[in-house]
PDB file of C-alpha atoms in Angstrom:
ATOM      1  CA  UNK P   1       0.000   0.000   0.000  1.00  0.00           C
ATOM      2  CA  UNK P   2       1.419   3.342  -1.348  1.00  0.00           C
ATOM      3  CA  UNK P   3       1.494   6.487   1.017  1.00  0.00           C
ATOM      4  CA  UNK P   4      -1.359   8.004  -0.825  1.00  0.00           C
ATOM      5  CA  UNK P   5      -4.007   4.712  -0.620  1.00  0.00           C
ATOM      6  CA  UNK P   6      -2.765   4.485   3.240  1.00  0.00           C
ATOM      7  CA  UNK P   7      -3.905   8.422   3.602  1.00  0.00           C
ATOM      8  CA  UNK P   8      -7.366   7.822   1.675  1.00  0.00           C
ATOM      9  CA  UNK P   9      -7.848   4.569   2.825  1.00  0.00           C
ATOM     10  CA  UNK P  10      -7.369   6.140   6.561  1.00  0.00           C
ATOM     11  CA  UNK P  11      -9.558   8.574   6.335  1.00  0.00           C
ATOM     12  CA  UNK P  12     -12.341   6.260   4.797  1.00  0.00           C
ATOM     13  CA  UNK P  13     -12.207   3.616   7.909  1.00  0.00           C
ATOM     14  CA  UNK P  14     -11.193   6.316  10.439  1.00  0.00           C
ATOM     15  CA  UNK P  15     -14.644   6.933  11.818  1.00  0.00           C
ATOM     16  CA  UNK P  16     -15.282   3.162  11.981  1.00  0.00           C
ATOM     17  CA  UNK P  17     -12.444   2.512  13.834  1.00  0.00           C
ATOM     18  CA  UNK P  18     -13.606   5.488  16.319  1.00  0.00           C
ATOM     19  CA  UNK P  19     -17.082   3.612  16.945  1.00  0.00           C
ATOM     20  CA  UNK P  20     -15.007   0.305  17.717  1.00  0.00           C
ATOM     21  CA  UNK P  21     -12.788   2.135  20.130  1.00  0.00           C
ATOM     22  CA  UNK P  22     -15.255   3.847  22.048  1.00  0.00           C
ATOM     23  CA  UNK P  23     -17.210   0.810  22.771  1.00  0.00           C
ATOM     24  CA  UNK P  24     -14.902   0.436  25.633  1.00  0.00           C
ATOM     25  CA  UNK P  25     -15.671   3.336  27.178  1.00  0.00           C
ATOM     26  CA  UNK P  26     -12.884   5.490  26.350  1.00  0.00           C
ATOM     27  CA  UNK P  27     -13.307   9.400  26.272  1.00  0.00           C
ATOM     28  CA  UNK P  28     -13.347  10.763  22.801  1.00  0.00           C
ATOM     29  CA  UNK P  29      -8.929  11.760  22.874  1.00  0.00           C
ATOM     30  CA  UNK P  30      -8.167   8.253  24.214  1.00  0.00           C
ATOM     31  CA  UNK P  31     -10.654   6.734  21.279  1.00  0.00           C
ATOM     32  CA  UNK P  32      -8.812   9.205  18.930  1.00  0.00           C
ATOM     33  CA  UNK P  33      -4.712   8.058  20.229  1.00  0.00           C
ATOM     34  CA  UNK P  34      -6.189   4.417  20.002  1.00  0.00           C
ATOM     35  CA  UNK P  35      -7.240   5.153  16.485  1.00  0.00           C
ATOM     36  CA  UNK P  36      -4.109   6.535  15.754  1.00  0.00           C
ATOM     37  CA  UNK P  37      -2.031   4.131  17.225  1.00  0.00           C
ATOM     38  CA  UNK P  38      -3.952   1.255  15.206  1.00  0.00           C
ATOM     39  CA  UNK P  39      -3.520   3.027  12.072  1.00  0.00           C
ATOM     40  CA  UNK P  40       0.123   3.453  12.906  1.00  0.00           C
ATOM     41  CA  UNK P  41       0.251  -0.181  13.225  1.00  0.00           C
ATOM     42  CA  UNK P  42      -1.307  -0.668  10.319  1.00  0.00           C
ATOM     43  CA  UNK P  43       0.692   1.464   7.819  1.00  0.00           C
ATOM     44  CA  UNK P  44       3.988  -0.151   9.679  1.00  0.00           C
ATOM     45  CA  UNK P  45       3.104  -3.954   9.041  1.00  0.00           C
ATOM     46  CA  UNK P  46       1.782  -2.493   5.267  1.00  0.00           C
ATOM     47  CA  UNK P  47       5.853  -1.193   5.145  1.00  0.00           C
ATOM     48  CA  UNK P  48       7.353  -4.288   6.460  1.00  0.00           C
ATOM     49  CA  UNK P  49       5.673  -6.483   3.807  1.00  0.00           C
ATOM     50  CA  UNK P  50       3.008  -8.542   5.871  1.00  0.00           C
ATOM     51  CA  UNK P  51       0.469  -9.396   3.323  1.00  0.00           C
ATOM     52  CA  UNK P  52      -2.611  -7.457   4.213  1.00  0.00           C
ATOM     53  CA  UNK P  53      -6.062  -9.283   2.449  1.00  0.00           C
ATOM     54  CA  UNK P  54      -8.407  -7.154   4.351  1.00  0.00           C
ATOM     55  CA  UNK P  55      -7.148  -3.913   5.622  1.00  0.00           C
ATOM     56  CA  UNK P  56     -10.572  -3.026   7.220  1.00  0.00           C
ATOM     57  CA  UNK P  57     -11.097  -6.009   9.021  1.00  0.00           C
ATOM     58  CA  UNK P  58      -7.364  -5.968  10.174  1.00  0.00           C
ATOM     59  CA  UNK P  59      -7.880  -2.135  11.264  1.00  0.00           C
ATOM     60  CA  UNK P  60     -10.553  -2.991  13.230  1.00  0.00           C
ATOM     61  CA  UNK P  61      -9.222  -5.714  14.897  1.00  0.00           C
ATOM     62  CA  UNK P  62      -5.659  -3.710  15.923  1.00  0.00           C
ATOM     63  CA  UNK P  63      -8.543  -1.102  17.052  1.00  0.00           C
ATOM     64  CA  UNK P  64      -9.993  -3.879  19.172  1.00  0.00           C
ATOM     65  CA  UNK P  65      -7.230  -5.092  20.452  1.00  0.00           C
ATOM     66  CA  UNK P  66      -5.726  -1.182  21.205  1.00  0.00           C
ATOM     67  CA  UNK P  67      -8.909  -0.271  23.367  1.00  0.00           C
ATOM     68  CA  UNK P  68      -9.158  -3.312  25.197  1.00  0.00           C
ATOM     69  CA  UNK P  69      -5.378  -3.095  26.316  1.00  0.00           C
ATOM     70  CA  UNK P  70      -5.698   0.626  27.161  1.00  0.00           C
ATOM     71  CA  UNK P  71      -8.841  -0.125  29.469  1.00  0.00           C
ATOM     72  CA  UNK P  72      -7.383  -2.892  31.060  1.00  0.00           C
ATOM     73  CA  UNK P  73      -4.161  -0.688  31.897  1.00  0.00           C
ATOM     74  CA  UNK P  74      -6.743   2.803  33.243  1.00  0.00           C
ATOM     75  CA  UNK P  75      -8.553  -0.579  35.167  1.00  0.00           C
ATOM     76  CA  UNK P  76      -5.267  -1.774  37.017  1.00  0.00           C
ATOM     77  CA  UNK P  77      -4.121   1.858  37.087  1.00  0.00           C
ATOM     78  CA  UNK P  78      -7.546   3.422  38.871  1.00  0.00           C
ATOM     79  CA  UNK P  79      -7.502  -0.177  41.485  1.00  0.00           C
ATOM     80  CA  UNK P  80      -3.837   0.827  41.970  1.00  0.00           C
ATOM     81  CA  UNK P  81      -4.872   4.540  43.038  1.00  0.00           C
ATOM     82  CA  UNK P  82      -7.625   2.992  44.929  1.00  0.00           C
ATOM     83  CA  UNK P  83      -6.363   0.106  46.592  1.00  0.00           C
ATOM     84  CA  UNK P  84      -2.861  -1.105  48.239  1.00  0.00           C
ATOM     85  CA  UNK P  85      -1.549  -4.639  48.703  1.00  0.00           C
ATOM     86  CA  UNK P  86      -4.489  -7.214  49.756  1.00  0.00           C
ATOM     87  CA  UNK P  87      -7.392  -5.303  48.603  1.00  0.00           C
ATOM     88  CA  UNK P  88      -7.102  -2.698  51.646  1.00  0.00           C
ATOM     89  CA  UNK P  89      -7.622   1.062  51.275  1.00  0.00           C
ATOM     90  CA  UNK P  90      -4.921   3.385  51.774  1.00  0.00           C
ATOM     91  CA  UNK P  91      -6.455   4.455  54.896  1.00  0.00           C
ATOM     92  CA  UNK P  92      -6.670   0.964  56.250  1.00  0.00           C
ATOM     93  CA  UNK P  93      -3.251  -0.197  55.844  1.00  0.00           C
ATOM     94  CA  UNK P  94      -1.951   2.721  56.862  1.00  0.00           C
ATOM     95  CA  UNK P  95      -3.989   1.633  60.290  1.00  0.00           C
ATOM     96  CA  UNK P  96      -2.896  -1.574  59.920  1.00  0.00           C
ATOM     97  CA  UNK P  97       0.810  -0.921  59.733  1.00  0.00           C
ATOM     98  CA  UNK P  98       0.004   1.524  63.762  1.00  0.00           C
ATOM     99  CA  UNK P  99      -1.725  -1.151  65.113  1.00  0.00           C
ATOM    100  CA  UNK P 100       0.880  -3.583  63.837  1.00  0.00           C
ATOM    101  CA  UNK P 101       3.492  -1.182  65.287  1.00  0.00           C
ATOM    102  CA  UNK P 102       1.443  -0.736  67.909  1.00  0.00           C
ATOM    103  CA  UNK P 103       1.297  -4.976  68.861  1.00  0.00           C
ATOM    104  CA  UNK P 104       5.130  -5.446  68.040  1.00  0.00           C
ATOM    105  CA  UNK P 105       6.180  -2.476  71.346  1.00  0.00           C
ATOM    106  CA  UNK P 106       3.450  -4.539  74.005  1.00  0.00           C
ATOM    107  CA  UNK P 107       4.009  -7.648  72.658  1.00  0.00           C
ATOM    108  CA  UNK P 108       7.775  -6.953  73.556  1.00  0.00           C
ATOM    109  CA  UNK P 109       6.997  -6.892  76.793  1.00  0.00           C
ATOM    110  CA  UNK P 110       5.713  -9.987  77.403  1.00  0.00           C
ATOM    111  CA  UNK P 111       7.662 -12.876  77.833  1.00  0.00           C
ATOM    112  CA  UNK P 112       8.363 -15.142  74.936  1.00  0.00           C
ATOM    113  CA  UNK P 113       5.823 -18.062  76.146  1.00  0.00           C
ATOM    114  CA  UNK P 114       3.601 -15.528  76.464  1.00  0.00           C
ATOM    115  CA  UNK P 115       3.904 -14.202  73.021  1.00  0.00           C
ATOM    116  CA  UNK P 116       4.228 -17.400  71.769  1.00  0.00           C
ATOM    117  CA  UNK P 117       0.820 -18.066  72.437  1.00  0.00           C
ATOM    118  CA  UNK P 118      -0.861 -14.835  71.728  1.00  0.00           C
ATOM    119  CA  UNK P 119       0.800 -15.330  68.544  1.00  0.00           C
ATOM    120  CA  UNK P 120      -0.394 -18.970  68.023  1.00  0.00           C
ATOM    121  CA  UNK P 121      -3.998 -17.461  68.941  1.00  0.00           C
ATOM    122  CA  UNK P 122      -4.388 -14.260  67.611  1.00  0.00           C
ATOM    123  CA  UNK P 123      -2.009 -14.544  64.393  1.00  0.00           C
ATOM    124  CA  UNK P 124      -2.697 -18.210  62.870  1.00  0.00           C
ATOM    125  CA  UNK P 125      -6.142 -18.279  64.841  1.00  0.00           C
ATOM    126  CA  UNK P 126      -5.841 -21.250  66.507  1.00  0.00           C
ATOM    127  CA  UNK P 127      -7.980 -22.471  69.140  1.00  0.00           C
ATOM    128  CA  UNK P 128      -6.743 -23.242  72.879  1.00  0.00           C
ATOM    129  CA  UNK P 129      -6.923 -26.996  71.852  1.00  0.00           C
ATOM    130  CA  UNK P 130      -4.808 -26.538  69.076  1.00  0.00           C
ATOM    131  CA  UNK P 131      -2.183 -24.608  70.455  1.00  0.00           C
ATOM    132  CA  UNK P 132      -2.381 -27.370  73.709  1.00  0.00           C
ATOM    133  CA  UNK P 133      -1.442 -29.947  71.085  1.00  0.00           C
ATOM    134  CA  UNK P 134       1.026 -27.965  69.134  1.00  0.00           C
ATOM    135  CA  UNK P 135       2.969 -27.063  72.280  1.00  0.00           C
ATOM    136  CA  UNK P 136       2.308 -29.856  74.293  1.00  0.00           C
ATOM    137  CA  UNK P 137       1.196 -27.812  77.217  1.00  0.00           C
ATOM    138  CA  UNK P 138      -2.243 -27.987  79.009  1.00  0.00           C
ATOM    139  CA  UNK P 139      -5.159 -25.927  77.880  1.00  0.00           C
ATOM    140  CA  UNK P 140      -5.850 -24.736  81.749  1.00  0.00           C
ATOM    141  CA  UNK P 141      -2.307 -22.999  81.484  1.00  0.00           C
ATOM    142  CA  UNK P 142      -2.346 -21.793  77.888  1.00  0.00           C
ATOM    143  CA  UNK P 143      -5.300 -19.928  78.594  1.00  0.00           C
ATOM    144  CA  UNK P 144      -4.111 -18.373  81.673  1.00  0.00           C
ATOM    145  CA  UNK P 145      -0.803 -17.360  80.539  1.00  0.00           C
ATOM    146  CA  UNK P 146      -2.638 -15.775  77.268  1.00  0.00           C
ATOM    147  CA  UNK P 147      -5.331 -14.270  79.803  1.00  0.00           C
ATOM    148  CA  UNK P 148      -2.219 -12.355  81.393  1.00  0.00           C
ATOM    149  CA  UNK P 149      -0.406 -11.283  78.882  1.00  0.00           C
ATOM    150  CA  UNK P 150      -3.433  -9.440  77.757  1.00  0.00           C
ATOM    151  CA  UNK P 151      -3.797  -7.844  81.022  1.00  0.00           C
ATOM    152  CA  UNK P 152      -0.289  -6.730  80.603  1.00  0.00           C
ATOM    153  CA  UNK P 153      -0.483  -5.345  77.809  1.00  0.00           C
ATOM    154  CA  UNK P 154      -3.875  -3.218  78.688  1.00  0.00           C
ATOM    155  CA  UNK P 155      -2.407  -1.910  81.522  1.00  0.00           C
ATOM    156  CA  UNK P 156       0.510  -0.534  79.235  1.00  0.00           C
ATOM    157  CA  UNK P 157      -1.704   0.412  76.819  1.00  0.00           C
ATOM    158  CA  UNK P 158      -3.574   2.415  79.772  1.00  0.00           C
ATOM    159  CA  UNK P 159      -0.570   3.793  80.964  1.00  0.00           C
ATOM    160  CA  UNK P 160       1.081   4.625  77.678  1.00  0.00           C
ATOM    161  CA  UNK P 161      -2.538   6.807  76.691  1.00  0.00           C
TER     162      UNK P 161
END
């Protein structure tokens, strides 16, 4: 395809190609760059010698393809702006990471049996029968030793606030 059949043949298809792309849902510039960008394509496999039978239909399908790789990128972009790591707001992991913060200072003040088991409970979730089979301690004990190392640490807590 000469330069000149490439410019008429562009401006023939070009509001076609403008439907296709703003079926995605793309404001009128982006459907204009991603018809612009297809016929880009277009003329540069037309230069390398790819053997073009139906220049429309291929148009339209680097339109297609253009759009729905744009929308997926503004998708992952926006749930990036949106969202952090896990799904949580910005708000809430910033929350997470003080309370975490928070649980690391009174949790270094218990002893390590003690945090053993708060961790064992409150981190993996297990129940008191669990963690009296995992550490081959009685439940009656667990729970007390858990029981006061929460004390502890609301007392501190108190004191600290």
């Amino acid at each position: 395809m000469t330069r000149p059949e490439f410019n008429i043949f562009s401006e023939k298809v070009r509001a076609k190609l403008l439907v296709v792309a703003g079926k995605t849902g793309m404001a009128e510039t982006s459907a204009e760059d991603i018809v612009q960008e297809a016929l880009v394509t277009l003329w540069r496999l037309s230069e390398e010698g790819y053997p073009i039978r139906d220049a429309e239909g291929l148009a339209v399908r680097i339109t297609r393809n253009l759009a729905a790789a744009r929308f997926r990128r503004q998708k992952l972009k926006l749930t990036e702006l949106t969202e952090m790591e896990g799904g949580e707001e910005a708000t809430s992991r910033t929350d997470a990471g003080d309370r975490k913060m928070i649980r690391e200072r009174l949790y270094g003040s218990l002893t390590a049996t003690q945090r053993k088991y708060l961790e064992l409970r409150n981190e993996l979730g297990l129940s008191l029968d669990e963690i009296a089979e995992t550490t081959g301690r009685p439940k009656s004990s667990i729970k007390t030793s858990i029981s006061t190392a929460r004390k502890q640490m609301l007392e501190q807590l108190k004191k600290e606030l």
